[in-house]
CSV table of C-alpha atoms and ligand atoms in Angstrom, one decimal:
chain,number,residue,atom,x,y,z
I,17,MET,CA,-4.4,-101.5,16.2
I,18,LYS,CA,-1.8,-103.8,14.5
I,19,ILE,CA,0.8,-103.2,11.8
I,20,ILE,CA,-0.1,-105.4,8.9
I,21,ARG,CA,2.4,-104.5,6.2
I,22,LEU,CA,5.6,-102.5,5.5
I,23,ASP,CA,6.3,-101.1,2.0
I,24,ALA,CA,9.6,-99.4,1.2
I,25,TRP,CA,10.9,-98.1,-2.1
I,26,MET,CA,13.7,-96.0,-3.4
I,27,TYR,CA,13.3,-92.7,-5.1
I,28,SER,CA,16.0,-90.9,-7.0
I,29,LEU,CA,15.8,-87.1,-6.6
I,30,PRO,CA,18.2,-85.1,-8.9
I,31,LEU,CA,19.3,-81.8,-7.5
I,32,SER,CA,18.4,-78.7,-9.5
I,33,GLU,CA,22.2,-77.9,-9.6
I,34,PRO,CA,25.3,-79.7,-8.1
I,35,TYR,CA,25.8,-78.9,-4.4
I,36,THR,CA,29.3,-78.7,-3.1
I,37,ILE,CA,30.4,-78.7,0.5
I,38,ALA,CA,33.9,-79.2,2.0
I,39,TYR,CA,34.0,-83.0,1.6
I,40,GLU,CA,31.6,-83.8,-1.3
I,41,THR,CA,29.6,-82.7,-4.3
I,42,VAL,CA,26.1,-84.0,-4.7
I,43,THR,CA,24.2,-84.1,-7.9
I,44,GLN,CA,21.4,-86.6,-7.0
I,45,ALA,CA,19.9,-87.8,-3.7
I,46,GLU,CA,18.5,-91.3,-3.1
I,47,ASN,CA,15.6,-91.2,-0.6
I,48,ILE,CA,13.7,-94.3,0.6
I,49,PHE,CA,10.0,-93.9,1.4
I,50,LEU,CA,8.3,-96.1,3.9
I,51,ARG,CA,4.6,-96.9,4.4
I,52,LEU,CA,3.5,-98.8,7.6
I,53,ALA,CA,-0.1,-100.1,7.0
I,54,THR,CA,-2.3,-100.9,9.9
I,55,ASP,CA,-5.5,-103.0,10.3
I,56,SER,CA,-7.3,-99.7,11.2
I,57,GLY,CA,-6.8,-98.3,7.8
I,58,ILE,CA,-4.3,-95.7,9.1
I,59,VAL,CA,-1.0,-95.7,7.1
I,60,GLY,CA,2.1,-94.2,8.7
I,61,CYS,CA,4.6,-92.6,6.3
I,62,GLY,CA,8.3,-92.2,6.7
I,63,CYS,CA,11.4,-91.2,4.7
I,64,ALA,CA,15.1,-92.1,4.9
I,65,ALA,CA,17.8,-89.9,3.4
I,66,PRO,CA,21.1,-91.8,3.8
I,67,ASP,CA,24.4,-90.1,3.2
I,68,GLU,CA,27.3,-92.6,3.3
I,69,LYS,CA,29.8,-90.0,4.5
I,70,ILE,CA,27.6,-89.0,7.5
I,71,THR,CA,25.1,-91.8,8.3
I,72,GLY,CA,27.4,-94.5,7.1
I,73,GLU,CA,24.7,-96.2,5.0
I,74,THR,CA,24.0,-96.5,1.2
I,75,ALA,CA,20.5,-96.2,-0.1
I,76,SER,CA,20.3,-99.9,-1.0
I,77,GLN,CA,21.4,-100.9,2.5
I,78,VAL,CA,18.6,-98.9,3.9
I,79,LEU,CA,16.2,-100.4,1.5
I,80,ASP,CA,17.3,-103.9,2.5
I,81,VAL,CA,17.0,-103.1,6.2
I,82,LEU,CA,13.5,-101.8,5.8
I,83,ARG,CA,12.4,-104.7,3.6
I,84,GLU,CA,14.1,-107.6,5.3
I,85,ARG,CA,15.0,-106.8,8.9
I,86,VAL,CA,12.2,-104.6,10.2
I,87,PRO,CA,9.1,-106.5,9.1
I,88,PRO,CA,9.7,-109.6,11.2
I,89,LEU,CA,9.8,-107.4,14.3
I,90,PHE,CA,6.9,-105.1,13.3
I,91,VAL,CA,4.2,-107.0,11.6
I,92,GLY,CA,1.5,-107.9,14.1
I,93,ALA,CA,2.8,-105.3,16.6
I,94,ASP,CA,0.8,-102.4,18.1
I,95,PRO,CA,2.2,-99.3,16.3
I,96,LEU,CA,1.3,-97.1,19.3
I,97,LEU,CA,4.0,-98.8,21.4
I,98,ILE,CA,6.5,-96.5,19.8
I,99,THR,CA,9.2,-96.7,22.4
I,100,ARG,CA,9.1,-100.5,22.6
I,101,LEU,CA,9.3,-100.8,18.8
I,102,LEU,CA,12.1,-98.4,18.5
I,103,GLU,CA,14.0,-100.2,21.3
I,104,SER,CA,13.5,-103.4,19.4
I,105,ILE,CA,15.4,-102.1,16.4
I,106,GLY,CA,17.9,-99.8,18.3
I,107,THR,CA,20.6,-102.4,18.6
I,108,GLN,CA,20.1,-104.3,15.3
I,109,LEU,CA,19.9,-101.1,13.3
I,110,ALA,CA,22.6,-99.2,15.3
I,111,ASP,CA,24.5,-98.6,12.1
I,112,ASN,CA,21.4,-97.5,10.1
I,113,PRO,CA,20.3,-94.2,11.6
I,114,SER,CA,18.4,-93.0,8.6
I,115,ALA,CA,16.5,-96.3,8.3
I,116,ARG,CA,15.6,-95.9,12.0
I,117,ALA,CA,14.5,-92.4,11.3
I,118,ALA,CA,12.1,-93.5,8.6
I,119,VAL,CA,10.6,-96.1,10.9
I,120,ASP,CA,10.4,-93.6,13.8
I,121,MET,CA,8.7,-91.1,11.6
I,122,ALA,CA,6.1,-93.5,10.3
I,123,LEU,CA,5.2,-94.6,13.9
I,124,TYR,CA,4.8,-91.0,15.0
I,125,ASP,CA,2.7,-90.3,11.9
I,126,ILE,CA,0.4,-93.2,12.9
I,127,LEU,CA,0.1,-91.7,16.5
I,128,GLY,CA,-0.9,-88.3,15.1
I,129,LYS,CA,-3.3,-89.8,12.6
I,130,ALA,CA,-4.9,-92.0,15.3
I,131,ALA,CA,-5.3,-89.0,17.6
I,132,GLY,CA,-6.5,-86.7,14.8
I,133,LEU,CA,-3.8,-84.1,15.7
I,134,PRO,CA,-0.8,-82.6,13.9
I,135,LEU,CA,2.3,-84.2,15.4
I,136,TRP,CA,3.9,-81.0,16.7
I,137,GLN,CA,0.9,-80.6,19.0
I,138,ILE,CA,1.2,-84.1,20.4
I,139,LEU,CA,5.0,-83.7,20.9
I,140,GLY,CA,4.5,-80.6,23.0
I,141,GLY,CA,3.2,-77.7,21.0
I,142,TYR,CA,5.5,-74.7,21.4
I,143,ARG,CA,5.1,-72.7,18.2
I,144,ASP,CA,3.2,-73.1,15.0
I,145,SER,CA,5.9,-72.0,12.5
I,146,ILE,CA,9.6,-71.4,12.4
I,147,ARG,CA,11.9,-69.4,10.2
I,148,THR,CA,14.4,-71.5,8.2
I,149,SER,CA,17.8,-70.6,6.8
I,150,ILE,CA,18.6,-71.4,3.2
I,151,THR,CA,22.0,-72.8,2.3
I,152,ILE,CA,24.4,-71.7,-0.3
I,153,GLY,CA,26.9,-74.4,-1.3
I,154,ILE,CA,30.6,-73.7,-2.1
I,155,GLN,CA,30.8,-71.7,-5.3
I,156,SER,CA,32.7,-68.6,-6.6
I,157,VAL,CA,32.4,-65.4,-4.7
I,158,ASP,CA,30.4,-63.8,-7.4
I,159,SER,CA,27.9,-66.6,-7.7
I,160,THR,CA,27.6,-66.8,-3.9
I,161,VAL,CA,26.6,-63.2,-3.8
I,162,GLU,CA,24.2,-63.6,-6.7
I,163,LYS,CA,22.5,-66.6,-4.9
I,164,ALA,CA,22.4,-64.6,-1.6
I,165,ARG,CA,20.6,-61.8,-3.4
I,166,LYS,CA,18.2,-64.2,-5.0
I,167,TRP,CA,17.2,-65.9,-1.7
I,168,VAL,CA,16.8,-62.6,0.1
I,169,GLY,CA,14.6,-61.5,-2.8
I,170,GLN,CA,12.4,-64.5,-2.2
I,171,GLY,CA,11.8,-63.6,1.4
I,172,PHE,CA,14.5,-65.5,3.2
I,173,THR,CA,16.1,-63.6,6.1
I,174,SER,CA,18.7,-66.2,7.2
I,175,LEU,CA,21.5,-67.5,4.9
I,176,LYS,CA,23.9,-70.3,5.6
I,177,ILE,CA,27.1,-70.1,3.7
I,178,LYS,CA,29.2,-73.2,3.1
I,179,GLY,CA,33.0,-73.3,3.1
I,180,GLY,CA,35.9,-75.0,4.7
I,181,VAL,CA,38.1,-75.5,1.6
I,182,ASP,CA,39.9,-72.1,1.3
I,183,VAL,CA,39.8,-69.8,4.3
I,184,GLU,CA,40.8,-66.7,2.3
I,185,GLU,CA,38.0,-67.2,-0.2
I,186,ASP,CA,35.6,-68.0,2.6
I,187,VAL,CA,36.4,-64.7,4.3
I,188,GLU,CA,35.9,-62.8,1.0
I,189,ARG,CA,32.6,-64.7,0.4
I,190,VAL,CA,31.2,-63.8,3.8
I,191,LEU,CA,32.2,-60.1,3.6
I,192,LYS,CA,30.8,-59.7,0.1
I,193,VAL,CA,27.5,-61.4,1.0
I,194,ARG,CA,27.1,-59.1,4.0
I,195,GLU,CA,27.8,-56.1,1.8
I,196,ALA,CA,25.2,-57.3,-0.7
I,197,VAL,CA,22.4,-58.2,1.6
I,198,GLY,CA,22.7,-55.5,4.3
I,199,PRO,CA,22.8,-55.7,8.1
I,200,GLU,CA,19.4,-57.1,8.7
I,201,ILE,CA,19.9,-60.6,7.2
I,202,GLU,CA,21.2,-63.3,9.5
I,203,LEU,CA,24.4,-65.0,8.2
I,204,ARG,CA,25.6,-68.4,9.4
I,205,PHE,CA,28.7,-70.2,8.3
I,206,ASP,CA,29.3,-74.0,8.0
I,207,ALA,CA,32.9,-75.2,7.5
I,208,ASN,CA,31.8,-78.9,7.4
I,209,GLN,CA,35.0,-80.0,9.3
I,210,GLY,CA,37.3,-78.2,6.9
I,211,PHE,CA,39.2,-75.9,9.2
I,212,SER,CA,42.0,-76.3,11.8
I,213,VAL,CA,41.8,-74.5,15.1
I,214,GLN,CA,44.1,-71.7,13.8
I,215,GLN,CA,42.1,-71.4,10.6
I,216,SER,CA,38.9,-71.2,12.6
I,217,ILE,CA,40.2,-68.4,14.7
I,218,ALA,CA,41.6,-66.5,11.7
I,219,PHE,CA,38.3,-66.9,9.9
I,220,VAL,CA,36.2,-65.6,12.8
I,221,GLU,CA,38.6,-62.6,13.3
I,222,SER,CA,38.6,-61.7,9.6
I,223,THR,CA,34.9,-61.8,9.3
I,224,ALA,CA,34.1,-59.9,12.5
I,225,SER,CA,32.6,-57.0,10.6
I,226,ALA,CA,30.1,-59.4,8.9
I,227,GLU,CA,28.6,-60.3,12.3
I,228,LEU,CA,28.2,-64.0,11.7
I,229,GLU,CA,25.5,-65.6,13.8
I,230,LEU,CA,27.4,-68.8,14.3
I,231,LEU,CA,30.2,-71.1,13.1
I,232,GLU,CA,29.1,-74.6,12.4
I,233,GLN,CA,31.4,-77.7,12.7
I,234,PRO,CA,34.7,-75.9,12.0
I,235,VAL,CA,37.0,-78.9,12.7
I,236,PRO,CA,36.9,-82.7,11.9
I,237,ARG,CA,34.2,-84.6,13.7
I,238,ASN,CA,36.4,-86.7,15.9
I,239,GLN,CA,38.7,-83.9,17.0
I,240,LEU,CA,36.7,-82.9,20.1
I,241,GLU,CA,39.6,-81.2,21.8
I,242,ALA,CA,40.1,-79.0,18.8
I,243,LEU,CA,36.3,-78.2,18.7
I,244,GLU,CA,36.4,-77.3,22.4
I,245,ASN,CA,39.5,-75.2,21.7
I,246,VAL,CA,37.8,-73.2,18.9
I,247,THR,CA,34.7,-72.7,21.1
I,248,SER,CA,36.7,-71.2,23.9
I,249,ARG,CA,38.7,-69.0,21.6
I,250,VAL,CA,36.3,-67.4,19.2
I,251,SER,CA,33.8,-64.6,19.8
I,252,ILE,CA,30.8,-66.2,18.1
I,253,PRO,CA,28.8,-69.3,19.0
I,254,VAL,CA,30.2,-72.6,17.7
I,255,MET,CA,27.8,-75.4,16.7
I,256,ALA,CA,28.4,-79.1,16.5
I,257,ASP,CA,27.0,-80.9,13.5
I,258,GLU,CA,29.0,-84.0,12.3
I,259,SER,CA,30.4,-84.4,15.8
I,260,LEU,CA,26.8,-85.1,17.1
I,261,MET,CA,25.5,-88.4,15.9
I,262,SER,CA,23.9,-89.8,19.1
I,263,LEU,CA,22.6,-89.2,22.5
I,264,ARG,CA,25.9,-90.2,23.9
I,265,ASP,CA,27.7,-87.6,21.7
I,266,ALA,CA,25.3,-85.0,23.0
I,267,PHE,CA,26.1,-85.8,26.6
I,268,ARG,CA,29.9,-85.7,25.9
I,269,LEU,CA,29.7,-82.4,24.1
I,270,ALA,CA,27.5,-80.9,26.7
I,271,ARG,CA,29.4,-82.2,29.7
I,272,GLY,CA,32.7,-81.0,28.3
I,273,GLU,CA,31.2,-77.6,27.3
I,274,MET,CA,32.8,-78.2,23.9
I,275,VAL,CA,30.2,-76.2,21.9
I,276,ASP,CA,27.5,-73.5,22.3
I,277,MET,CA,25.0,-75.1,20.0
I,278,VAL,CA,24.0,-78.4,18.4
I,279,ASN,CA,22.6,-79.2,15.0
I,280,ILE,CA,20.2,-82.1,15.4
I,281,LYS,CA,19.2,-84.0,12.2
I,282,LEU,CA,16.7,-86.8,12.3
I,283,MET,CA,18.8,-88.8,9.7
I,284,LYS,CA,21.9,-88.7,11.8
I,285,VAL,CA,20.4,-89.5,15.2
I,286,GLY,CA,17.7,-92.0,14.1
I,287,GLY,CA,14.5,-90.0,14.3
I,288,ILE,CA,12.2,-87.9,16.4
I,289,PHE,CA,12.4,-89.9,19.6
I,290,GLU,CA,16.2,-89.7,19.8
I,291,ALA,CA,16.1,-86.0,18.7
I,292,LEU,CA,13.8,-85.2,21.7
I,293,GLN,CA,16.2,-86.8,24.1
I,294,ILE,CA,19.3,-85.2,22.6
I,295,ASN,CA,17.5,-81.8,22.7
I,296,SER,CA,16.8,-82.3,26.4
I,297,VAL,CA,20.5,-83.0,27.0
I,298,ALA,CA,21.3,-79.8,25.1
I,299,ARG,CA,18.8,-77.9,27.1
I,300,SER,CA,20.1,-79.2,30.4
I,301,ALA,CA,23.5,-77.7,29.4
I,302,GLY,CA,22.1,-74.4,28.2
I,303,LEU,CA,22.9,-75.2,24.6
I,304,GLU,CA,20.6,-73.9,21.8
I,305,SER,CA,19.5,-76.4,19.2
I,306,MET,CA,19.1,-76.2,15.5
I,307,VAL,CA,17.1,-78.7,13.5
I,308,GLY,CA,19.0,-79.4,10.3
I,309,CYS,CA,18.5,-81.8,7.4
I,310,MET,CA,20.2,-83.8,4.6
I,311,ASP,CA,19.3,-83.9,0.9
I,312,GLU,CA,15.8,-85.1,1.9
I,313,ALA,CA,12.3,-85.0,0.6
I,314,GLY,CA,9.6,-82.7,1.9
I,315,LEU,CA,8.1,-85.6,4.0
I,316,ALA,CA,11.3,-85.9,6.1
I,317,ILE,CA,11.6,-82.1,6.3
I,318,ALA,CA,8.1,-82.1,7.7
I,319,ALA,CA,9.1,-84.6,10.4
I,320,GLY,CA,12.0,-82.3,11.4
I,321,LEU,CA,9.7,-79.3,11.4
I,322,HIS,CA,7.2,-81.0,13.8
I,323,PHE,CA,10.1,-81.7,16.2
I,324,ALA,CA,11.3,-78.1,15.8
I,325,LEU,CA,7.8,-76.7,16.6
I,326,SER,CA,7.5,-78.7,19.8
I,327,ARG,CA,10.5,-77.5,21.8
I,328,PRO,CA,11.4,-74.0,23.1
I,329,ASN,CA,15.2,-74.4,22.9
I,330,VAL,CA,15.1,-75.2,19.2
I,331,HIS,CA,15.9,-71.7,18.2
I,332,TYR,CA,17.0,-72.3,14.6
I,333,ALA,CA,15.8,-74.4,11.7
I,334,ASP,CA,17.9,-75.2,8.7
I,335,LEU,CA,15.2,-77.2,6.9
I,336,ASP,CA,15.8,-76.4,3.2
I,337,GLY,CA,17.1,-79.7,1.7
I,338,HIS,CA,13.9,-80.4,-0.2
I,339,LEU,CA,14.1,-77.0,-2.1
I,340,ASP,CA,17.0,-78.2,-4.2
I,341,LEU,CA,15.3,-81.4,-5.3
I,342,LEU,CA,13.6,-81.8,-8.6
I,343,ASN,CA,10.5,-84.1,-8.8
I,344,ASP,CA,10.1,-84.5,-5.0
I,345,PRO,CA,6.7,-86.2,-4.7
I,346,THR,CA,6.3,-85.0,-1.1
I,347,ARG,CA,7.2,-81.4,-1.7
I,348,ASP,CA,3.8,-80.2,-0.3
I,349,ALA,CA,4.4,-81.9,3.1
I,350,VAL,CA,5.5,-78.5,4.3
I,351,ILE,CA,4.4,-75.0,3.5
I,352,LEU,CA,7.1,-72.3,2.9
I,353,HIS,CA,6.1,-68.7,2.9
I,354,ASN,CA,8.7,-65.8,3.0
I,355,GLY,CA,11.4,-68.0,4.5
I,356,THR,CA,9.1,-69.4,7.2
I,357,LEU,CA,8.0,-73.0,7.4
I,358,TYR,CA,4.5,-74.2,8.4
I,359,PRO,CA,3.1,-77.7,8.8
I,360,THR,CA,0.1,-78.6,6.6
I,361,GLY,CA,-2.3,-78.7,9.5
I,362,LYS,CA,-3.3,-82.3,8.7
I,363,PRO,CA,-3.0,-85.0,11.4
I,364,GLY,CA,0.4,-86.7,12.0
I,365,ILE,CA,3.2,-85.5,9.9
I,366,GLY,CA,0.6,-84.0,7.6
I,367,PHE,CA,1.1,-85.8,4.3
I,368,ASP,CA,0.0,-89.1,2.9
I,369,LEU,CA,2.2,-91.1,0.6
I,370,SER,CA,-0.8,-93.0,-0.5
I,371,ASP,CA,-2.0,-89.8,-2.2
I,372,LEU,CA,0.8,-90.3,-4.8
Q,3,MG,MG1,26.4,-78.8,8.9
């Protein structure tokens, strides 16, 4: 089998309502879709969801990379030599992790389609579905509580509350949500780098009665000593998100016992191949993994889901980015039922962009 053509195009996905976290407010997401056509008729599909603050890329840079720099290396190559092809772009596209993720996804999609099997089974096959949390961006206490009630009413049993701008209000938000949803719902909190060590400790102490499941990325991404400090001083598990961008970061965080958990996002790390390696490092250090996402279309969510379904130490999924997007043409690439995500059951990632 040979790759004969790459098509990449940008798609604007407005959010159903503005989404605020500690360092930005998002109203619209630009995703780039990728199709890798082969001479066998199989077409691999991928998606990039760059976020300049995190992945360091703009959408037009990703589009340029996929249109100009990847084709000369890929056209004529055997798409089943996944590792070799990814190695060939690893250095050149070092600063374009979401572009690499789109390529990686499309190659794995071809593998699954060629084998006639859903990707999660090829990657290892551990579970056939996973519960996902749903995220509530920063908003007033009242509207946070209202959103929490709404999501629980729709069957979600795990909520992720965003904060990191105002500790006192964060505490109030968490306590009020716990009061509203009752003791059975799992609550997670993500400060998106917004706290200091002292604020993190105060926050965890003040919210003890809410029994938070975990505290995600309390301090700025490069302040690893502070991260380690928080981890050793609070009573709940601490998770690295923005501090984990690569396999090397995973090793550093694991070796230094700086966190209890890691949030692996395909767009940050460059795709499934890298995610599997990072997850192995996490497992070697006894760290639990969560698969997270950006503001990304259903197709990219599906790729994250296949990875999550293939590994036993991926205990958590936070794969809800597509739910905020209006007019996502790939929304049906995953099936959501009562807060649990299922793949479509079709080969590969399970969705064909050529159906659009
Ligand atoms: Mg996060």
